[in-house]
Coordinates of N, CA, C and O in Angstrom, one line a residue:
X1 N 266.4 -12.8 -22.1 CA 267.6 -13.3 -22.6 C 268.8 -13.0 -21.6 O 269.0 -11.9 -21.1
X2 N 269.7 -14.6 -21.4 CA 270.6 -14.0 -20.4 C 271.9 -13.2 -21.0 O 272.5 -13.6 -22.0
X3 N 272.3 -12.3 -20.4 CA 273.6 -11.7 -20.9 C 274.6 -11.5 -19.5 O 274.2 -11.4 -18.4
X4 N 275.8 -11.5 -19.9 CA 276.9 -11.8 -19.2 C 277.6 -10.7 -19.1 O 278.3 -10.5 -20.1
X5 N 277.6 -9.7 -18.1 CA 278.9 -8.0 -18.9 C 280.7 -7.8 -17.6 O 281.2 -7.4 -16.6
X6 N 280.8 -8.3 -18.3 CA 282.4 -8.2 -17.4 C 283.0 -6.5 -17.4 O 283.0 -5.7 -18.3
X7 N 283.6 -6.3 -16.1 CA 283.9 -5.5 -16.1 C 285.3 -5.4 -15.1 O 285.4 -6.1 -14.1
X8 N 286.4 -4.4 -15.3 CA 287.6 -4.6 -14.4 C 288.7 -4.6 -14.9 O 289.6 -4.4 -14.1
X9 N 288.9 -4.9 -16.2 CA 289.9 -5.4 -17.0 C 291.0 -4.3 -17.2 O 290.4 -3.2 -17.0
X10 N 292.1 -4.1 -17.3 CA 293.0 -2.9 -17.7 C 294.0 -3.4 -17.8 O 294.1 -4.6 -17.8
X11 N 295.3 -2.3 -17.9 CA 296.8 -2.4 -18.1 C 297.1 -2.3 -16.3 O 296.6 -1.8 -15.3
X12 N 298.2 -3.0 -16.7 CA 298.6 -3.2 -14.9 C 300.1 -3.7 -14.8 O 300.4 -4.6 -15.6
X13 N 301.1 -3.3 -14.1 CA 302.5 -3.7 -13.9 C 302.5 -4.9 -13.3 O 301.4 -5.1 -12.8
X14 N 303.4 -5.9 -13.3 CA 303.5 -7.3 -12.8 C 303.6 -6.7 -11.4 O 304.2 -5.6 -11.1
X15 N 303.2 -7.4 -11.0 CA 303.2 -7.7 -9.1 C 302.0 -6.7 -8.9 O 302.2 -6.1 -7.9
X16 N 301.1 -6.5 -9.4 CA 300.0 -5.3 -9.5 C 298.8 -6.4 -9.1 O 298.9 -7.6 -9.2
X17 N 297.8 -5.6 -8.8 CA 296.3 -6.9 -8.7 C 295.2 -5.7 -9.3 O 295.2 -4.4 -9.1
X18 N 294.0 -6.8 -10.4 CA 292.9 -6.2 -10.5 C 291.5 -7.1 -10.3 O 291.7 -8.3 -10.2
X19 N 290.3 -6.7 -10.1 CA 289.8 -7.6 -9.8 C 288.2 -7.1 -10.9 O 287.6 -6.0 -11.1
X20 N 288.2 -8.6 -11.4 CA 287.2 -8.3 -12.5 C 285.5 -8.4 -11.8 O 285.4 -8.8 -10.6
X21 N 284.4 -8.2 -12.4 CA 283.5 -8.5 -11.7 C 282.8 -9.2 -13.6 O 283.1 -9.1 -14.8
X22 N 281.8 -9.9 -12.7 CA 280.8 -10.4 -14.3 C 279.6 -10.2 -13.5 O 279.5 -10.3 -12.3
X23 N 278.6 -9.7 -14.5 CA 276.6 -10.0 -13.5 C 276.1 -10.3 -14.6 O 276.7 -10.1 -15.7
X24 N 275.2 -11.0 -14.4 CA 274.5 -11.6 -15.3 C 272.8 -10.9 -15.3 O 272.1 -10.8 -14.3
X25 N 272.4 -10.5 -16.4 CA 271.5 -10.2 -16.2 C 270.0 -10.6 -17.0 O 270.1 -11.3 -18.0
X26 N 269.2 -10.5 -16.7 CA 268.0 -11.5 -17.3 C 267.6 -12.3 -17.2 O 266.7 -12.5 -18.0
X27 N 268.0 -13.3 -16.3 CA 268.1 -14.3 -15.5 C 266.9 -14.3 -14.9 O 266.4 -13.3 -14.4
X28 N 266.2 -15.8 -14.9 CA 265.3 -15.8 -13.7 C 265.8 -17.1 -12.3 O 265.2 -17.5 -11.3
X29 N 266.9 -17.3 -12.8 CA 267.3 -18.3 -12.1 C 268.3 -18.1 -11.1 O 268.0 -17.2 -10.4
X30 N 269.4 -18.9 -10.8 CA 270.5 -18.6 -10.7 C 271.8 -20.0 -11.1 O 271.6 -21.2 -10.7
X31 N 272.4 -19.7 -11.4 CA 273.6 -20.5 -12.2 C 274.1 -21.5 -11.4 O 274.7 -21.1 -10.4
X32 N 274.2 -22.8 -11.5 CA 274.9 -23.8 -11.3 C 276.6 -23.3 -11.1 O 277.3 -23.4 -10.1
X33 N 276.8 -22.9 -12.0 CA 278.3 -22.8 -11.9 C 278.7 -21.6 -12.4 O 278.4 -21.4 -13.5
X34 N 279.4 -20.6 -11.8 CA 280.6 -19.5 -12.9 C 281.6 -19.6 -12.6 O 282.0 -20.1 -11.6
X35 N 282.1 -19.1 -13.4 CA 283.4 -18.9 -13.4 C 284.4 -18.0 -14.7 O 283.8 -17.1 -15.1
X36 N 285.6 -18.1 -15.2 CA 286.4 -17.1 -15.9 C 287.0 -18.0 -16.4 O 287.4 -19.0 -15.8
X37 N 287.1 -17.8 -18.0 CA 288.7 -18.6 -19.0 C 289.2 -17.4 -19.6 O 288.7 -16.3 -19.4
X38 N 290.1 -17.7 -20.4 CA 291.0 -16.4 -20.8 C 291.6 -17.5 -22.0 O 291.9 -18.7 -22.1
X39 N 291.5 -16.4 -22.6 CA 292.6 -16.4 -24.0 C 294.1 -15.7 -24.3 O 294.2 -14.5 -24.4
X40 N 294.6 -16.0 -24.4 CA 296.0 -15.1 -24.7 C 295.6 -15.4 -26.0 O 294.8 -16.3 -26.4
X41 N 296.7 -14.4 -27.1 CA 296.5 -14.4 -28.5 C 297.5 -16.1 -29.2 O 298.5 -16.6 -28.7
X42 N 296.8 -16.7 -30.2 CA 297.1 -17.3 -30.3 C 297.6 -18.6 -29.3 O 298.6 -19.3 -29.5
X43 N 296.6 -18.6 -28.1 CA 296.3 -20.2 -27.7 C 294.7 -20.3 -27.3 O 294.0 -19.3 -27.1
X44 N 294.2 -21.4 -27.1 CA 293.1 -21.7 -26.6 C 292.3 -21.3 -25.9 O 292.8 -20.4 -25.1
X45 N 291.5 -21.5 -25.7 CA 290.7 -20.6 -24.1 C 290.7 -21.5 -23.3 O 290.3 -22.6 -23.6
X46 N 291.2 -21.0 -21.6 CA 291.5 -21.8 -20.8 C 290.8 -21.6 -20.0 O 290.0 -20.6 -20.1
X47 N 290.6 -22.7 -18.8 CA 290.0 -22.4 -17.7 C 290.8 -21.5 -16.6 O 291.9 -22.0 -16.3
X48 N 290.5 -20.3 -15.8 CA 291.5 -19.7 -15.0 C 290.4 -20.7 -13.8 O 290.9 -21.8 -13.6
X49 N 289.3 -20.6 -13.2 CA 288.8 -20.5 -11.8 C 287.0 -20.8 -12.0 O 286.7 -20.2 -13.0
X50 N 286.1 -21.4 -11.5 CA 285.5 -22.1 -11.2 C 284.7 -22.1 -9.6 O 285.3 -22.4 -8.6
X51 N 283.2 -21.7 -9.5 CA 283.0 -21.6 -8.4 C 281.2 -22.1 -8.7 O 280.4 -21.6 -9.5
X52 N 281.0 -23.4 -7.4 CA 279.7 -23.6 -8.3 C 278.7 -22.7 -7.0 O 278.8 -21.8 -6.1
X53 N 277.9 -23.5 -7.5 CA 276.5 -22.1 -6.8 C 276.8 -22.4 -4.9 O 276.5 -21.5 -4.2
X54 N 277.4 -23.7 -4.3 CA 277.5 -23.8 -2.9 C 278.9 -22.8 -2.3 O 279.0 -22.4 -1.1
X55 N 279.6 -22.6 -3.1 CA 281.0 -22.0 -3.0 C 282.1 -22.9 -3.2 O 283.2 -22.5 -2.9
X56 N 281.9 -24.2 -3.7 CA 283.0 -24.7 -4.0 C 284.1 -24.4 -5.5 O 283.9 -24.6 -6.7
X57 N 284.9 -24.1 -5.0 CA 286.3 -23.5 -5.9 C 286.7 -24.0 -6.7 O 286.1 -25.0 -6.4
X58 N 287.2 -24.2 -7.6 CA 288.8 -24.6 -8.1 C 289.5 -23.9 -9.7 O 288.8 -23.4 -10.6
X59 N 290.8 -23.9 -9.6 CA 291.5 -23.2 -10.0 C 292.5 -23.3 -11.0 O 293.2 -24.1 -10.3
X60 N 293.0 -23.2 -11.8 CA 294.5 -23.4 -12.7 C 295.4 -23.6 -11.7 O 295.3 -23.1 -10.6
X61 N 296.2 -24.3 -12.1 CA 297.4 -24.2 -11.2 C 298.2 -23.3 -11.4 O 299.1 -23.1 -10.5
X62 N 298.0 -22.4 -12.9 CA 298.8 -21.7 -12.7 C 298.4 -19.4 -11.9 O 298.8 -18.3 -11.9
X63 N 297.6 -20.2 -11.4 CA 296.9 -19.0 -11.0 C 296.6 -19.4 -8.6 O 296.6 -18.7 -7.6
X64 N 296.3 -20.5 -8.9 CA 296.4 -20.9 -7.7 C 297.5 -20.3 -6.9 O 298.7 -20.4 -7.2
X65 N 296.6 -19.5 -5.5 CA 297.4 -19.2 -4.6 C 297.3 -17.5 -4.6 O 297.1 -16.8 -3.6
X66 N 297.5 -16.8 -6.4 CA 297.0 -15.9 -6.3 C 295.6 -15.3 -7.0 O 295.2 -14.1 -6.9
X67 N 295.2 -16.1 -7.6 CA 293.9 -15.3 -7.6 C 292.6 -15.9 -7.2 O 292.4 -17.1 -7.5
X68 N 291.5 -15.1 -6.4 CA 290.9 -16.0 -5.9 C 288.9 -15.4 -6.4 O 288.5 -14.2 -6.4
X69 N 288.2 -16.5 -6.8 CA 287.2 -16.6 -7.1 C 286.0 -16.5 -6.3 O 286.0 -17.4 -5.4
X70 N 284.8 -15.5 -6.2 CA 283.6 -15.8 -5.4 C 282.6 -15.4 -5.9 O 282.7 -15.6 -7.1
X71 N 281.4 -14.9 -5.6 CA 279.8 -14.9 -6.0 C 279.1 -14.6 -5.4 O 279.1 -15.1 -4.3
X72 N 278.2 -13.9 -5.7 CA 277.0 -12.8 -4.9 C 276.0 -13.9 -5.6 O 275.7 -13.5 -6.7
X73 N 275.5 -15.2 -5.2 CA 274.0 -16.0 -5.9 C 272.7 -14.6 -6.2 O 272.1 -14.5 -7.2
X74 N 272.6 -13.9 -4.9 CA 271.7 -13.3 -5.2 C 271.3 -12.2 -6.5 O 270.3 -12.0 -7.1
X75 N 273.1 -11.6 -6.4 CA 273.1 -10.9 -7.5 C 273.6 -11.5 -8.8 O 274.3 -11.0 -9.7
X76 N 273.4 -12.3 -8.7 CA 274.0 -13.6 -9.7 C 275.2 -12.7 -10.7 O 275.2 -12.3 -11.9
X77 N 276.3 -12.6 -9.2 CA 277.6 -11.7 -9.8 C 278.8 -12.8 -9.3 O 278.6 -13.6 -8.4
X78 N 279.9 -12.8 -10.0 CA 281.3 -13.5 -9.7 C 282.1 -12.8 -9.7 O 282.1 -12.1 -10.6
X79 N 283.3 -12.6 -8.9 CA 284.0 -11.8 -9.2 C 285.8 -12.7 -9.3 O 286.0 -13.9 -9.1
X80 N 286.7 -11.8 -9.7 CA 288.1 -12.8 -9.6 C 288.7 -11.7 -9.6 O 288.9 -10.8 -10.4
X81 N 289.1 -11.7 -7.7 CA 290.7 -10.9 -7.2 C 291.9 -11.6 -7.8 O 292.4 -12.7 -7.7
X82 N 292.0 -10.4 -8.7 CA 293.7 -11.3 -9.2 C 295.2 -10.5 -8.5 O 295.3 -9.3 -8.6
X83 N 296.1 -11.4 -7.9 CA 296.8 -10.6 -7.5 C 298.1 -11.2 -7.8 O 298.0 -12.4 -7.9
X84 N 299.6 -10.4 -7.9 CA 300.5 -10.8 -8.1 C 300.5 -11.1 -9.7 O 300.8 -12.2 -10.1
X85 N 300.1 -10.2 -10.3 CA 299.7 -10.8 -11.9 C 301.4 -11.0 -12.7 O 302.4 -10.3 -12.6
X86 N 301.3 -11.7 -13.1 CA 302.3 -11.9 -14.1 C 302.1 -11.2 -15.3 O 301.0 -10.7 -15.4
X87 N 303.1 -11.0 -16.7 CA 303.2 -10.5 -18.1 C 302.1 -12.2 -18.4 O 301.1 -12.2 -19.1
X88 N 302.4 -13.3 -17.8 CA 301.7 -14.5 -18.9 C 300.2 -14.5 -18.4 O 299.4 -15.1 -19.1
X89 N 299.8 -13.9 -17.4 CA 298.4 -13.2 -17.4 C 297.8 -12.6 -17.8 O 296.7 -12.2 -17.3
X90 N 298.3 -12.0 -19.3 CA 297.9 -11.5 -20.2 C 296.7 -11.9 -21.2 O 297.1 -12.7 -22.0
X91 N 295.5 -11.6 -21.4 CA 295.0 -12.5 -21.6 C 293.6 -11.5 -21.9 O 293.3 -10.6 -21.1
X92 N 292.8 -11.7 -23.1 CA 291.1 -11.8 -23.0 C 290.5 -12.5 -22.2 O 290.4 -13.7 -22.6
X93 N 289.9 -12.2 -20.8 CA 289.4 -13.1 -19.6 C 287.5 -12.8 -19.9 O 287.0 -11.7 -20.2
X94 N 286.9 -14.1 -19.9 CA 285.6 -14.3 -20.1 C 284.6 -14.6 -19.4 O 284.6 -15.8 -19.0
X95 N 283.9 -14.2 -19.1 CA 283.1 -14.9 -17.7 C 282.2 -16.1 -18.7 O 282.0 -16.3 -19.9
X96 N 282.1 -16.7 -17.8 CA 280.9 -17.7 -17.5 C 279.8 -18.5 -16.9 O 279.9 -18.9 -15.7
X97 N 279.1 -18.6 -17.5 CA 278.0 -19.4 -16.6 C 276.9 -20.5 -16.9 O 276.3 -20.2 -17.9
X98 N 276.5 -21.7 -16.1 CA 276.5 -22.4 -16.7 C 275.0 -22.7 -15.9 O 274.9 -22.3 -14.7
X99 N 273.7 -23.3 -16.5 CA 272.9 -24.1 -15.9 C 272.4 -25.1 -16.2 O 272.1 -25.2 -17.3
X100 N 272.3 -26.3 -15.1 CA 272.2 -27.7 -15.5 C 271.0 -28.0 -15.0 O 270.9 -28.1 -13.8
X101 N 269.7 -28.3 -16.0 CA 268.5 -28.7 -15.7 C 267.9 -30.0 -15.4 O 268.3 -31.0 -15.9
X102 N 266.7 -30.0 -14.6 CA 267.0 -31.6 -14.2 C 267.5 -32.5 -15.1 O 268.4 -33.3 -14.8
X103 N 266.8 -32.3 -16.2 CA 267.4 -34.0 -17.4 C 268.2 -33.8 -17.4 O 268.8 -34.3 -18.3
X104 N 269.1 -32.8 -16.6 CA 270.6 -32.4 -17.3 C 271.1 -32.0 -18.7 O 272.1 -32.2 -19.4
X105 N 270.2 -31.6 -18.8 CA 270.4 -30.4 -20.2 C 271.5 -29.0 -19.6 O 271.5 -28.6 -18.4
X106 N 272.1 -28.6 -20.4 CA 273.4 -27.8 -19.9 C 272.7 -26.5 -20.8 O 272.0 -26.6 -21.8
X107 N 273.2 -25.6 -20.2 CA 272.9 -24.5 -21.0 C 274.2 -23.4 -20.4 O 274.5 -22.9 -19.4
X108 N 274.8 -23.5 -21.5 CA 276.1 -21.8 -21.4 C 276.0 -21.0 -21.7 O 275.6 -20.8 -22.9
X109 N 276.5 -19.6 -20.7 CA 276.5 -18.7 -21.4 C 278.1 -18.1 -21.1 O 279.1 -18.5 -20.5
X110 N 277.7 -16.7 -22.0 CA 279.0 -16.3 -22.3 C 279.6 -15.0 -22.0 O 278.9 -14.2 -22.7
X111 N 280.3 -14.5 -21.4 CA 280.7 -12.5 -21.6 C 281.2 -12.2 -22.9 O 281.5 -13.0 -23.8
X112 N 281.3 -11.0 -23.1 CA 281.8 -10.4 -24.2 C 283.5 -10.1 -24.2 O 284.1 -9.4 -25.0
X113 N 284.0 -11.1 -22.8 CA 285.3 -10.3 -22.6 C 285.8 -9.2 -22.7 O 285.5 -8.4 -23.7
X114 N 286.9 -8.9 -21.3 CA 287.8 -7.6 -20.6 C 289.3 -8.4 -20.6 O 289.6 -9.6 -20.2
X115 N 289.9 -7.5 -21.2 CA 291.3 -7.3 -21.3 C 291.9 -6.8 -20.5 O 291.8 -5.7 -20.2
X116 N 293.1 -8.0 -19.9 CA 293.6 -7.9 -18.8 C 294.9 -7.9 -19.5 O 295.1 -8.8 -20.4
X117 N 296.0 -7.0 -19.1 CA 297.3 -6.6 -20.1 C 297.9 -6.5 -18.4 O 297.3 -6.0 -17.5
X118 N 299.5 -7.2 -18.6 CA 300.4 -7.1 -17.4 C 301.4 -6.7 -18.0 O 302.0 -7.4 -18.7
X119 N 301.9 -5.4 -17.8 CA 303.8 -5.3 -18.2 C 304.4 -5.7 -17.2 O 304.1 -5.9 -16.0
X120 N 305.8 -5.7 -18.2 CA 306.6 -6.2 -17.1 C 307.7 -5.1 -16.4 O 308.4 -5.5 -15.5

């Protein structure tokens, strides 16, 4: 069974950086895609960052520039340097990961989310 454990999350002053890690474990594979969404209380879960298995990126706009996404395939780990954090980076941040089988059957999985708190 795959499981997802994030780790990194804390309180931190704005202009501060933390950098989360996710591994996935149980896996016999390795993931098409991971990446991180986040929740703030009371809105949606968003996409922060995106990296598929070749290293291709992409990012929120509102996170672009400072925080930046990558991936150990072997250790089927991702991690996200966040820096210059803002108070609206506040947020339950989630990892994810995604595998897409030939018929293209999707299969997701999930973290248990880390709490990322910015004062100001």
């Amino acid at each position: 069974q795959v499981q997802l454990v994030e780790s990194g999350g804390g309180l931190v002053q704005a202009g501060g950086s933390l950098r989360l890690s996710c591994v996935a474990s149980g896996s016999t594979f390795s993931f098409d895609a991971m990446g991180w969404y986040r929740q703030a209380p009371g809105k949606q879960r968003e996409l922060v960052a995106v990296i598929s298995s070749m290293g291709s990126t992409n990012y929120a706009d509102t996170v672009k520039g400072r925080f930046t996404i990558s991936r150990d395939n072997a250790e089927n780990t991702v991690f996200l340097q966040m820096n210059s954090l803002k108070p609206d980076d506040t947020a339950v941040y989630y990892c994810h990961a995604r595998k897409v089988l030939t018929d293209r059957t999707l299969y997701d999985y999930w973290g248990q989310g880390t709490q990322v708190t910015v004062s100001s």
